């Protein structure tokens, strides 16, 4: 029986998905040889493939019970998956020392298991038993942002004065919004990858406006003072948001050709 | 919208986890909800929601393909080093006392690792003082260099820069490598040799150091 999670979420204690819970219960009964065979399965579509959430639980179980053998079997497999993830998500060229950053993330993540049950957040790994990929996404982005922050101090340019009301650019942003709403498909990867790079190249203020309005779905501004909008999130006026969107639209104009 | 420069405090991590866990791509309703729960982190949460949305553009299909292509019989050097960090941290957590004044002469894998308690910033600071790359310092930390090939001057420089007793440094380098109990496999970077260790010169030459940095370290 898998140990109950300790972390408290918005709706009470975190709960693993049923499928994860059932797989953990079964995995805890495996002897080393069958476990090794299951660990060797890398295809997630295989019914015997062990989920990363399950691997996290097994390593934590080994940590709690002092079962070094179990840790030595499972943790390298989990870390190898993380490394594969990092090679895709933190590719060479994204940061000056991408390889070092990947290694830092992997090392820091491995240390979470050693510190499990101790320190200021003893149940941090509970998140990884519920939604591994989303939890690891936080971990990765957090380290990359810290690293990028140390490397690049962007000088904020003054906002250009623009007296006229900005033009709407619905045709440009229609495709942008669609890319954020639709799940990634293999045949759309090139477009999404190019859009990803183009958005990263936008000045931060313009990029934030585009994402808040066209990915997260905020209104540019609202007459209701209690409503959060892109303007309130960026602590500026609705007109400023529209100006930023206009400038961003010019830079993203090539994407409307795919409409 | 300034970038975060230091490790996030636990309360902020909690808030960011909540945002990241809830959906593949956050939307306005989710962000508003998490900001209501953690109002002190409104700006950080907004920045993070934007970062997640951009990240999600890449999708997970490529990641899944990369994971599916893993060779279960091969442990990469990066994973091997991460396992070593796990073992070092485990040792530090189990033995909370920092560097003892008493001399440490053990050559077992249990020797104190003076790098284990370094924070990320400390680690980078040490690399800067040594005028070396993080990759090279990771080799020192993970005992990947043949101890007999380290020069006395280099050992003393490490001890001085780490503010640790020379005996502790000598014992650390002499100790057996920690890491995974299972077999070690190497895919590409670095030829396997005596337990995966390199000579001092090999380590210096293969760590992305400039010619000047290499000369300075080898001259110690």
PDB file of N, CA, C and O in Angstrom, chain A residues 35-103:
ATOM      1  N   UNK A  35      11.660  -6.430 -11.299  1.00  0.00           N
ATOM      2  CA  UNK A  35      11.720  -4.964 -11.291  1.00  0.00           C
ATOM      3  C   UNK A  35      12.705  -4.479 -12.350  1.00  0.00           C
ATOM      4  O   UNK A  35      12.421  -3.533 -13.098  1.00  0.00           O
ATOM      5  N   UNK A  36      13.860  -5.146 -12.427  1.00  0.00           N
ATOM      6  CA  UNK A  36      14.851  -4.778 -13.447  1.00  0.00           C
ATOM      7  C   UNK A  36      14.249  -4.889 -14.843  1.00  0.00           C
ATOM      8  O   UNK A  36      14.472  -4.016 -15.697  1.00  0.00           O
ATOM      9  N   UNK A  37      13.503  -5.956 -15.062  1.00  0.00           N
ATOM     10  CA  UNK A  37      12.891  -6.150 -16.390  1.00  0.00           C
ATOM     11  C   UNK A  37      11.909  -5.023 -16.692  1.00  0.00           C
ATOM     12  O   UNK A  37      11.873  -4.501 -17.813  1.00  0.00           O
ATOM     13  N   UNK A  38      11.146  -4.633 -15.698  1.00  0.00           N
ATOM     14  CA  UNK A  38      10.179  -3.538 -15.902  1.00  0.00           C
ATOM     15  C   UNK A  38      10.908  -2.208 -16.128  1.00  0.00           C
ATOM     16  O   UNK A  38      10.466  -1.379 -16.931  1.00  0.00           O
ATOM     17  N   UNK A  39      12.000  -2.015 -15.411  1.00  0.00           N
ATOM     18  CA  UNK A  39      12.747  -0.765 -15.550  1.00  0.00           C
ATOM     19  C   UNK A  39      13.381  -0.625 -16.935  1.00  0.00           C
ATOM     20  O   UNK A  39      13.656   0.484 -17.398  1.00  0.00           O
ATOM     21  N   UNK A  40      13.637  -1.755 -17.561  1.00  0.00           N
ATOM     22  CA  UNK A  40      14.280  -1.723 -18.892  1.00  0.00           C
ATOM     23  C   UNK A  40      13.308  -1.334 -19.996  1.00  0.00           C
ATOM     24  O   UNK A  40      13.721  -1.052 -21.118  1.00  0.00           O
ATOM     25  N   UNK A  41      12.022  -1.293 -19.681  1.00  0.00           N
ATOM     26  CA  UNK A  41      11.018  -0.932 -20.700  1.00  0.00           C
ATOM     27  C   UNK A  41      10.961   0.588 -20.819  1.00  0.00           C
ATOM     28  O   UNK A  41      10.666   1.284 -19.850  1.00  0.00           O
ATOM     29  N   UNK A  42      11.264   1.088 -22.007  1.00  0.00           N
ATOM     30  CA  UNK A  42      11.311   2.547 -22.192  1.00  0.00           C
ATOM     31  C   UNK A  42      10.106   3.088 -22.958  1.00  0.00           C
ATOM     32  O   UNK A  42       9.908   4.299 -22.991  1.00  0.00           O
ATOM     33  N   UNK A  43       9.355   2.209 -23.574  1.00  0.00           N
ATOM     34  CA  UNK A  43       8.207   2.660 -24.368  1.00  0.00           C
ATOM     35  C   UNK A  43       7.011   2.902 -23.436  1.00  0.00           C
ATOM     36  O   UNK A  43       6.465   1.951 -22.862  1.00  0.00           O
ATOM     37  N   UNK A  44       6.573   4.144 -23.302  1.00  0.00           N
ATOM     38  CA  UNK A  44       5.465   4.421 -22.371  1.00  0.00           C
ATOM     39  C   UNK A  44       4.142   3.771 -22.779  1.00  0.00           C
ATOM     40  O   UNK A  44       3.222   3.679 -21.961  1.00  0.00           O
ATOM     41  N   UNK A  45       4.053   3.309 -24.039  1.00  0.00           N
ATOM     42  CA  UNK A  45       2.812   2.654 -24.468  1.00  0.00           C
ATOM     43  C   UNK A  45       2.754   1.196 -24.032  1.00  0.00           C
ATOM     44  O   UNK A  45       1.705   0.568 -24.086  1.00  0.00           O
ATOM     45  N   UNK A  46       3.892   0.659 -23.605  1.00  0.00           N
ATOM     46  CA  UNK A  46       3.934  -0.722 -23.122  1.00  0.00           C
ATOM     47  C   UNK A  46       3.226  -0.792 -21.768  1.00  0.00           C
ATOM     48  O   UNK A  46       3.483   0.023 -20.875  1.00  0.00           O
ATOM     49  N   UNK A  47       2.353  -1.772 -21.629  1.00  0.00           N
ATOM     50  CA  UNK A  47       1.552  -1.882 -20.405  1.00  0.00           C
ATOM     51  C   UNK A  47       2.426  -2.073 -19.160  1.00  0.00           C
ATOM     52  O   UNK A  47       2.007  -1.736 -18.046  1.00  0.00           O
ATOM     53  N   UNK A  48       3.617  -2.616 -19.342  1.00  0.00           N
ATOM     54  CA  UNK A  48       4.496  -2.870 -18.196  1.00  0.00           C
ATOM     55  C   UNK A  48       5.475  -1.727 -17.916  1.00  0.00           C
ATOM     56  O   UNK A  48       6.301  -1.827 -17.014  1.00  0.00           O
ATOM     57  N   UNK A  49       5.376  -0.690 -18.711  1.00  0.00           N
ATOM     58  CA  UNK A  49       6.261   0.471 -18.492  1.00  0.00           C
ATOM     59  C   UNK A  49       5.939   1.109 -17.147  1.00  0.00           C
ATOM     60  O   UNK A  49       4.782   1.326 -16.804  1.00  0.00           O
ATOM     61  N   UNK A  50       6.978   1.378 -16.376  1.00  0.00           N
ATOM     62  CA  UNK A  50       6.771   2.012 -15.067  1.00  0.00           C
ATOM     63  C   UNK A  50       6.800   3.531 -15.228  1.00  0.00           C
ATOM     64  O   UNK A  50       7.750   4.091 -15.782  1.00  0.00           O
ATOM     65  N   UNK A  51       5.765   4.166 -14.730  1.00  0.00           N
ATOM     66  CA  UNK A  51       5.678   5.629 -14.820  1.00  0.00           C
ATOM     67  C   UNK A  51       6.748   6.281 -13.950  1.00  0.00           C
ATOM     68  O   UNK A  51       7.181   5.705 -12.944  1.00  0.00           O
ATOM     69  N   UNK A  52       7.094   7.493 -14.321  1.00  0.00           N
ATOM     70  CA  UNK A  52       8.092   8.215 -13.521  1.00  0.00           C
ATOM     71  C   UNK A  52       7.569   8.475 -12.103  1.00  0.00           C
ATOM     72  O   UNK A  52       8.341   8.483 -11.141  1.00  0.00           O
ATOM     73  N   UNK A  53       6.255   8.678 -11.977  1.00  0.00           N
ATOM     74  CA  UNK A  53       5.684   8.873 -10.635  1.00  0.00           C
ATOM     75  C   UNK A  53       5.957   7.650  -9.759  1.00  0.00           C
ATOM     76  O   UNK A  53       6.278   7.776  -8.563  1.00  0.00           O
ATOM     77  N   UNK A  54       5.847   6.477 -10.369  1.00  0.00           N
ATOM     78  CA  UNK A  54       6.102   5.234  -9.632  1.00  0.00           C
ATOM     79  C   UNK A  54       7.575   5.142  -9.234  1.00  0.00           C
ATOM     80  O   UNK A  54       7.902   4.736  -8.108  1.00  0.00           O
ATOM     81  N   UNK A  55       8.454   5.523 -10.162  1.00  0.00           N
ATOM     82  CA  UNK A  55       9.891   5.460  -9.855  1.00  0.00           C
ATOM     83  C   UNK A  55      10.223   6.389  -8.691  1.00  0.00           C
ATOM     84  O   UNK A  55      11.031   6.042  -7.817  1.00  0.00           O
ATOM     85  N   UNK A  56       9.610   7.560  -8.668  1.00  0.00           N
ATOM     86  CA  UNK A  56       9.845   8.484  -7.544  1.00  0.00           C
ATOM     87  C   UNK A  56       9.443   7.814  -6.233  1.00  0.00           C
ATOM     88  O   UNK A  56      10.179   7.860  -5.250  1.00  0.00           O
ATOM     89  N   UNK A  57       8.279   7.182  -6.256  1.00  0.00           N
ATOM     90  CA  UNK A  57       7.830   6.530  -5.024  1.00  0.00           C
ATOM     91  C   UNK A  57       8.799   5.426  -4.597  1.00  0.00           C
ATOM     92  O   UNK A  57       9.111   5.296  -3.409  1.00  0.00           O
ATOM     93  N   UNK A  58       9.278   4.652  -5.561  1.00  0.00           N
ATOM     94  CA  UNK A  58      10.181   3.545  -5.217  1.00  0.00           C
ATOM     95  C   UNK A  58      11.485   4.072  -4.615  1.00  0.00           C
ATOM     96  O   UNK A  58      12.008   3.510  -3.643  1.00  0.00           O
ATOM     97  N   UNK A  59      12.017   5.131  -5.179  1.00  0.00           N
ATOM     98  CA  UNK A  59      13.269   5.690  -4.632  1.00  0.00           C
ATOM     99  C   UNK A  59      13.026   6.220  -3.221  1.00  0.00           C
ATOM    100  O   UNK A  59      13.822   5.989  -2.298  1.00  0.00           O
ATOM    101  N   UNK A  60      11.915   6.912  -3.037  1.00  0.00           N
ATOM    102  CA  UNK A  60      11.611   7.443  -1.692  1.00  0.00           C
ATOM    103  C   UNK A  60      11.390   6.298  -0.699  1.00  0.00           C
ATOM    104  O   UNK A  60      11.787   6.383   0.459  1.00  0.00           O
ATOM    105  N   UNK A  61      10.764   5.241  -1.182  1.00  0.00           N
ATOM    106  CA  UNK A  61      10.558   4.065  -0.332  1.00  0.00           C
ATOM    107  C   UNK A  61      11.918   3.491   0.073  1.00  0.00           C
ATOM    108  O   UNK A  61      12.140   3.156   1.242  1.00  0.00           O
ATOM    109  N   UNK A  62      12.812   3.385  -0.892  1.00  0.00           N
ATOM    110  CA  UNK A  62      14.154   2.890  -0.587  1.00  0.00           C
ATOM    111  C   UNK A  62      14.884   3.794   0.387  1.00  0.00           C
ATOM    112  O   UNK A  62      15.593   3.339   1.291  1.00  0.00           O
ATOM    113  N   UNK A  63      14.685   5.085   0.221  1.00  0.00           N
ATOM    114  CA  UNK A  63      15.330   6.072   1.109  1.00  0.00           C
ATOM    115  C   UNK A  63      14.801   5.919   2.545  1.00  0.00           C
ATOM    116  O   UNK A  63      15.560   5.961   3.503  1.00  0.00           O
ATOM    117  N   UNK A  64      13.487   5.746   2.663  1.00  0.00           N
ATOM    118  CA  UNK A  64      12.884   5.646   4.004  1.00  0.00           C
ATOM    119  C   UNK A  64      13.250   4.347   4.697  1.00  0.00           C
ATOM    120  O   UNK A  64      13.418   4.311   5.915  1.00  0.00           O
ATOM    121  N   UNK A  65      13.356   3.266   3.911  1.00  0.00           N
ATOM    122  CA  UNK A  65      13.597   1.961   4.514  1.00  0.00           C
ATOM    123  C   UNK A  65      15.080   1.595   4.510  1.00  0.00           C
ATOM    124  O   UNK A  65      15.448   0.513   4.952  1.00  0.00           O
ATOM    125  N   UNK A  66      15.910   2.470   3.989  1.00  0.00           N
ATOM    126  CA  UNK A  66      17.350   2.182   3.952  1.00  0.00           C
ATOM    127  C   UNK A  66      17.715   1.117   2.934  1.00  0.00           C
ATOM    128  O   UNK A  66      18.734   0.445   3.060  1.00  0.00           O
ATOM    129  N   UNK A  67      16.883   0.958   1.925  1.00  0.00           N
ATOM    130  CA  UNK A  67      17.119  -0.065   0.900  1.00  0.00           C
ATOM    131  C   UNK A  67      17.968   0.543  -0.227  1.00  0.00           C
ATOM    132  O   UNK A  67      17.447   1.003  -1.244  1.00  0.00           O
ATOM    133  N   UNK A  68      19.282   0.544  -0.021  1.00  0.00           N
ATOM    134  CA  UNK A  68      20.195   1.147  -0.990  1.00  0.00           C
ATOM    135  C   UNK A  68      20.131   0.420  -2.332  1.00  0.00           C
ATOM    136  O   UNK A  68      20.293   1.028  -3.395  1.00  0.00           O
ATOM    137  N   UNK A  69      19.882  -0.881  -2.288  1.00  0.00           N
ATOM    138  CA  UNK A  69      19.801  -1.652  -3.527  1.00  0.00           C
ATOM    139  C   UNK A  69      18.659  -1.172  -4.407  1.00  0.00           C
ATOM    140  O   UNK A  69      18.809  -1.032  -5.628  1.00  0.00           O
ATOM    141  N   UNK A  70      17.526  -0.910  -3.784  1.00  0.00           N
ATOM    142  CA  UNK A  70      16.373  -0.428  -4.542  1.00  0.00           C
ATOM    143  C   UNK A  70      16.682   0.940  -5.158  1.00  0.00           C
ATOM    144  O   UNK A  70      16.388   1.188  -6.326  1.00  0.00           O
ATOM    145  N   UNK A  71      17.301   1.799  -4.375  1.00  0.00           N
ATOM    146  CA  UNK A  71      17.653   3.132  -4.884  1.00  0.00           C
ATOM    147  C   UNK A  71      18.599   3.004  -6.081  1.00  0.00           C
ATOM    148  O   UNK A  71      18.435   3.674  -7.102  1.00  0.00           O
ATOM    149  N   UNK A  72      19.583   2.138  -5.945  1.00  0.00           N
ATOM    150  CA  UNK A  72      20.585   1.983  -7.010  1.00  0.00           C
ATOM    151  C   UNK A  72      19.983   1.418  -8.289  1.00  0.00           C
ATOM    152  O   UNK A  72      20.494   1.664  -9.376  1.00  0.00           O
ATOM    153  N   UNK A  73      18.918   0.658  -8.160  1.00  0.00           N
ATOM    154  CA  UNK A  73      18.243   0.147  -9.355  1.00  0.00           C
ATOM    155  C   UNK A  73      17.388   1.216 -10.027  1.00  0.00           C
ATOM    156  O   UNK A  73      17.376   1.349 -11.249  1.00  0.00           O
ATOM    157  N   UNK A  74      16.682   1.975  -9.228  1.00  0.00           N
ATOM    158  CA  UNK A  74      15.619   2.827  -9.776  1.00  0.00           C
ATOM    159  C   UNK A  74      16.082   4.251 -10.092  1.00  0.00           C
ATOM    160  O   UNK A  74      15.723   4.800 -11.143  1.00  0.00           O
ATOM    161  N   UNK A  75      16.865   4.843  -9.202  1.00  0.00           N
ATOM    162  CA  UNK A  75      17.209   6.262  -9.385  1.00  0.00           C
ATOM    163  C   UNK A  75      17.957   6.535 -10.701  1.00  0.00           C
ATOM    164  O   UNK A  75      17.641   7.516 -11.388  1.00  0.00           O
ATOM    165  N   UNK A  76      18.921   5.697 -11.092  1.00  0.00           N
ATOM    166  CA  UNK A  76      19.588   5.970 -12.379  1.00  0.00           C
ATOM    167  C   UNK A  76      18.622   5.950 -13.569  1.00  0.00           C
ATOM    168  O   UNK A  76      18.784   6.730 -14.514  1.00  0.00           O
ATOM    169  N   UNK A  77      17.617   5.089 -13.505  1.00  0.00           N
ATOM    170  CA  UNK A  77      16.636   5.038 -14.607  1.00  0.00           C
ATOM    171  C   UNK A  77      15.838   6.333 -14.650  1.00  0.00           C
ATOM    172  O   UNK A  77      15.616   6.925 -15.709  1.00  0.00           O
ATOM    173  N   UNK A  78      15.412   6.788 -13.481  1.00  0.00           N
ATOM    174  CA  UNK A  78      14.652   8.039 -13.418  1.00  0.00           C
ATOM    175  C   UNK A  78      15.510   9.218 -13.894  1.00  0.00           C
ATOM    176  O   UNK A  78      15.042  10.071 -14.665  1.00  0.00           O
ATOM    177  N   UNK A  79      16.746   9.245 -13.452  1.00  0.00           N
ATOM    178  CA  UNK A  79      17.625  10.350 -13.851  1.00  0.00           C
ATOM    179  C   UNK A  79      17.922  10.320 -15.353  1.00  0.00           C
ATOM    180  O   UNK A  79      18.077  11.365 -15.982  1.00  0.00           O
ATOM    181  N   UNK A  80      18.012   9.126 -15.910  1.00  0.00           N
ATOM    182  CA  UNK A  80      18.243   9.024 -17.359  1.00  0.00           C
ATOM    183  C   UNK A  80      17.063   9.620 -18.122  1.00  0.00           C
ATOM    184  O   UNK A  80      17.235  10.296 -19.139  1.00  0.00           O
ATOM    185  N   UNK A  81      15.848   9.377 -17.644  1.00  0.00           N
ATOM    186  CA  UNK A  81      14.673   9.993 -18.282  1.00  0.00           C
ATOM    187  C   UNK A  81      14.757  11.514 -18.163  1.00  0.00           C
ATOM    188  O   UNK A  81      14.433  12.236 -19.097  1.00  0.00           O
ATOM    189  N   UNK A  82      15.151  11.970 -16.987  1.00  0.00           N
ATOM    190  CA  UNK A  82      15.259  13.425 -16.792  1.00  0.00           C
ATOM    191  C   UNK A  82      16.314  14.008 -17.726  1.00  0.00           C
ATOM    192  O   UNK A  82      16.137  15.098 -18.289  1.00  0.00           O
ATOM    193  N   UNK A  83      17.407  13.290 -17.895  1.00  0.00           N
ATOM    194  CA  UNK A  83      18.465  13.791 -18.779  1.00  0.00           C
ATOM    195  C   UNK A  83      17.940  13.894 -20.216  1.00  0.00           C
ATOM    196  O   UNK A  83      18.213  14.879 -20.917  1.00  0.00           O
ATOM    197  N   UNK A  84      17.179  12.887 -20.638  1.00  0.00           N
ATOM    198  CA  UNK A  84      16.603  12.924 -21.987  1.00  0.00           C
ATOM    199  C   UNK A  84      15.683  14.139 -22.137  1.00  0.00           C
ATOM    200  O   UNK A  84      15.693  14.830 -23.160  1.00  0.00           O
ATOM    201  N   UNK A  85      14.912  14.398 -21.110  1.00  0.00           N
ATOM    202  CA  UNK A  85      14.030  15.565 -21.096  1.00  0.00           C
ATOM    203  C   UNK A  85      14.844  16.856 -21.217  1.00  0.00           C
ATOM    204  O   UNK A  85      14.528  17.741 -22.019  1.00  0.00           O
ATOM    205  N   UNK A  86      15.919  16.934 -20.458  1.00  0.00           N
ATOM    206  CA  UNK A  86      16.719  18.160 -20.420  1.00  0.00           C
ATOM    207  C   UNK A  86      17.441  18.421 -21.741  1.00  0.00           C
ATOM    208  O   UNK A  86      17.596  19.575 -22.154  1.00  0.00           O
ATOM    209  N   UNK A  87      17.875  17.349 -22.386  1.00  0.00           N
ATOM    210  CA  UNK A  87      18.575  17.530 -23.665  1.00  0.00           C
ATOM    211  C   UNK A  87      17.627  18.161 -24.693  1.00  0.00           C
ATOM    212  O   UNK A  87      18.033  18.967 -25.522  1.00  0.00           O
ATOM    213  N   UNK A  88      16.343  17.820 -24.587  1.00  0.00           N
ATOM    214  CA  UNK A  88      15.356  18.415 -25.496  1.00  0.00           C
ATOM    215  C   UNK A  88      14.982  19.824 -25.058  1.00  0.00           C
ATOM    216  O   UNK A  88      14.916  20.752 -25.866  1.00  0.00           O
ATOM    217  N   UNK A  89      14.752  19.996 -23.767  1.00  0.00           N
ATOM    218  CA  UNK A  89      14.191  21.256 -23.274  1.00  0.00           C
ATOM    219  C   UNK A  89      15.245  22.326 -22.991  1.00  0.00           C
ATOM    220  O   UNK A  89      14.920  23.511 -22.928  1.00  0.00           O
ATOM    221  N   UNK A  90      16.473  21.922 -22.724  1.00  0.00           N
ATOM    222  CA  UNK A  90      17.553  22.905 -22.511  1.00  0.00           C
ATOM    223  C   UNK A  90      18.657  22.590 -23.518  1.00  0.00           C
ATOM    224  O   UNK A  90      19.744  22.128 -23.157  1.00  0.00           O
ATOM    225  N   UNK A  91      18.370  22.818 -24.799  1.00  0.00           N
ATOM    226  CA  UNK A  91      19.330  22.389 -25.828  1.00  0.00           C
ATOM    227  C   UNK A  91      20.576  23.273 -25.839  1.00  0.00           C
ATOM    228  O   UNK A  91      20.545  24.410 -25.356  1.00  0.00           O
ATOM    229  N   UNK A  92      21.639  22.723 -26.374  1.00  0.00           N
ATOM    230  CA  UNK A  92      22.860  23.513 -26.547  1.00  0.00           C
ATOM    231  C   UNK A  92      22.505  24.746 -27.374  1.00  0.00           C
ATOM    232  O   UNK A  92      21.777  24.657 -28.357  1.00  0.00           O
ATOM    233  N   UNK A  93      23.023  25.884 -26.961  1.00  0.00           N
ATOM    234  CA  UNK A  93      22.757  27.115 -27.683  1.00  0.00           C
ATOM    235  C   UNK A  93      21.706  27.969 -27.011  1.00  0.00           C
ATOM    236  O   UNK A  93      21.654  29.178 -27.208  1.00  0.00           O
ATOM    237  N   UNK A  94      20.837  27.359 -26.208  1.00  0.00           N
ATOM    238  CA  UNK A  94      19.815  28.162 -25.524  1.00  0.00           C
ATOM    239  C   UNK A  94      20.449  29.028 -24.443  1.00  0.00           C
ATOM    240  O   UNK A  94      20.019  30.149 -24.196  1.00  0.00           O
ATOM    241  N   UNK A  95      21.462  28.484 -23.787  1.00  0.00           N
ATOM    242  CA  UNK A  95      22.232  29.209 -22.787  1.00  0.00           C
ATOM    243  C   UNK A  95      23.704  28.986 -23.106  1.00  0.00           C
ATOM    244  O   UNK A  95      24.062  27.960 -23.699  1.00  0.00           O
ATOM    245  N   UNK A  96      24.582  29.911 -22.694  1.00  0.00           N
ATOM    246  CA  UNK A  96      26.002  29.743 -23.013  1.00  0.00           C
ATOM    247  C   UNK A  96      26.594  28.438 -22.472  1.00  0.00           C
ATOM    248  O   UNK A  96      27.441  27.844 -23.094  1.00  0.00           O
ATOM    249  N   UNK A  97      26.158  28.017 -21.315  1.00  0.00           N
ATOM    250  CA  UNK A  97      26.686  26.773 -20.748  1.00  0.00           C
ATOM    251  C   UNK A  97      25.539  25.790 -20.535  1.00  0.00           C
ATOM    252  O   UNK A  97      25.306  25.320 -19.424  1.00  0.00           O
ATOM    253  N   UNK A  98      24.836  25.486 -21.605  1.00  0.00           N
ATOM    254  CA  UNK A  98      23.646  24.640 -21.484  1.00  0.00           C
ATOM    255  C   UNK A  98      23.982  23.277 -20.881  1.00  0.00           C
ATOM    256  O   UNK A  98      23.224  22.756 -20.059  1.00  0.00           O
ATOM    257  N   UNK A  99      25.121  22.714 -21.269  1.00  0.00           N
ATOM    258  CA  UNK A  99      25.480  21.388 -20.750  1.00  0.00           C
ATOM    259  C   UNK A  99      25.683  21.449 -19.234  1.00  0.00           C
ATOM    260  O   UNK A  99      25.264  20.543 -18.498  1.00  0.00           O
ATOM    261  N   UNK A 100      26.301  22.516 -18.765  1.00  0.00           N
ATOM    262  CA  UNK A 100      26.517  22.664 -17.329  1.00  0.00           C
ATOM    263  C   UNK A 100      25.192  22.876 -16.607  1.00  0.00           C
ATOM    264  O   UNK A 100      24.974  22.331 -15.513  1.00  0.00           O
ATOM    265  N   UNK A 101      24.307  23.650 -17.229  1.00  0.00           N
ATOM    266  CA  UNK A 101      22.994  23.883 -16.609  1.00  0.00           C
ATOM    267  C   UNK A 101      22.214  22.575 -16.515  1.00  0.00           C
ATOM    268  O   UNK A 101      21.605  22.264 -15.482  1.00  0.00           O
ATOM    269  N   UNK A 102      22.257  21.795 -17.586  1.00  0.00           N
ATOM    270  CA  UNK A 102      21.562  20.498 -17.549  1.00  0.00           C
ATOM    271  C   UNK A 102      22.114  19.634 -16.418  1.00  0.00           C
ATOM    272  O   UNK A 102      21.363  18.988 -15.683  1.00  0.00           O
ATOM    273  N   UNK A 103      23.421  19.654 -16.288  1.00  0.00           N
ATOM    274  CA  UNK A 103      24.036  18.826 -15.253  1.00  0.00           C
ATOM    275  C   UNK A 103      23.672  19.346 -13.854  1.00  0.00           C
ATOM    276  O   UNK A 103      23.452  18.561 -12.935  1.00  0.00           O
TER     277      UNK A 103
END
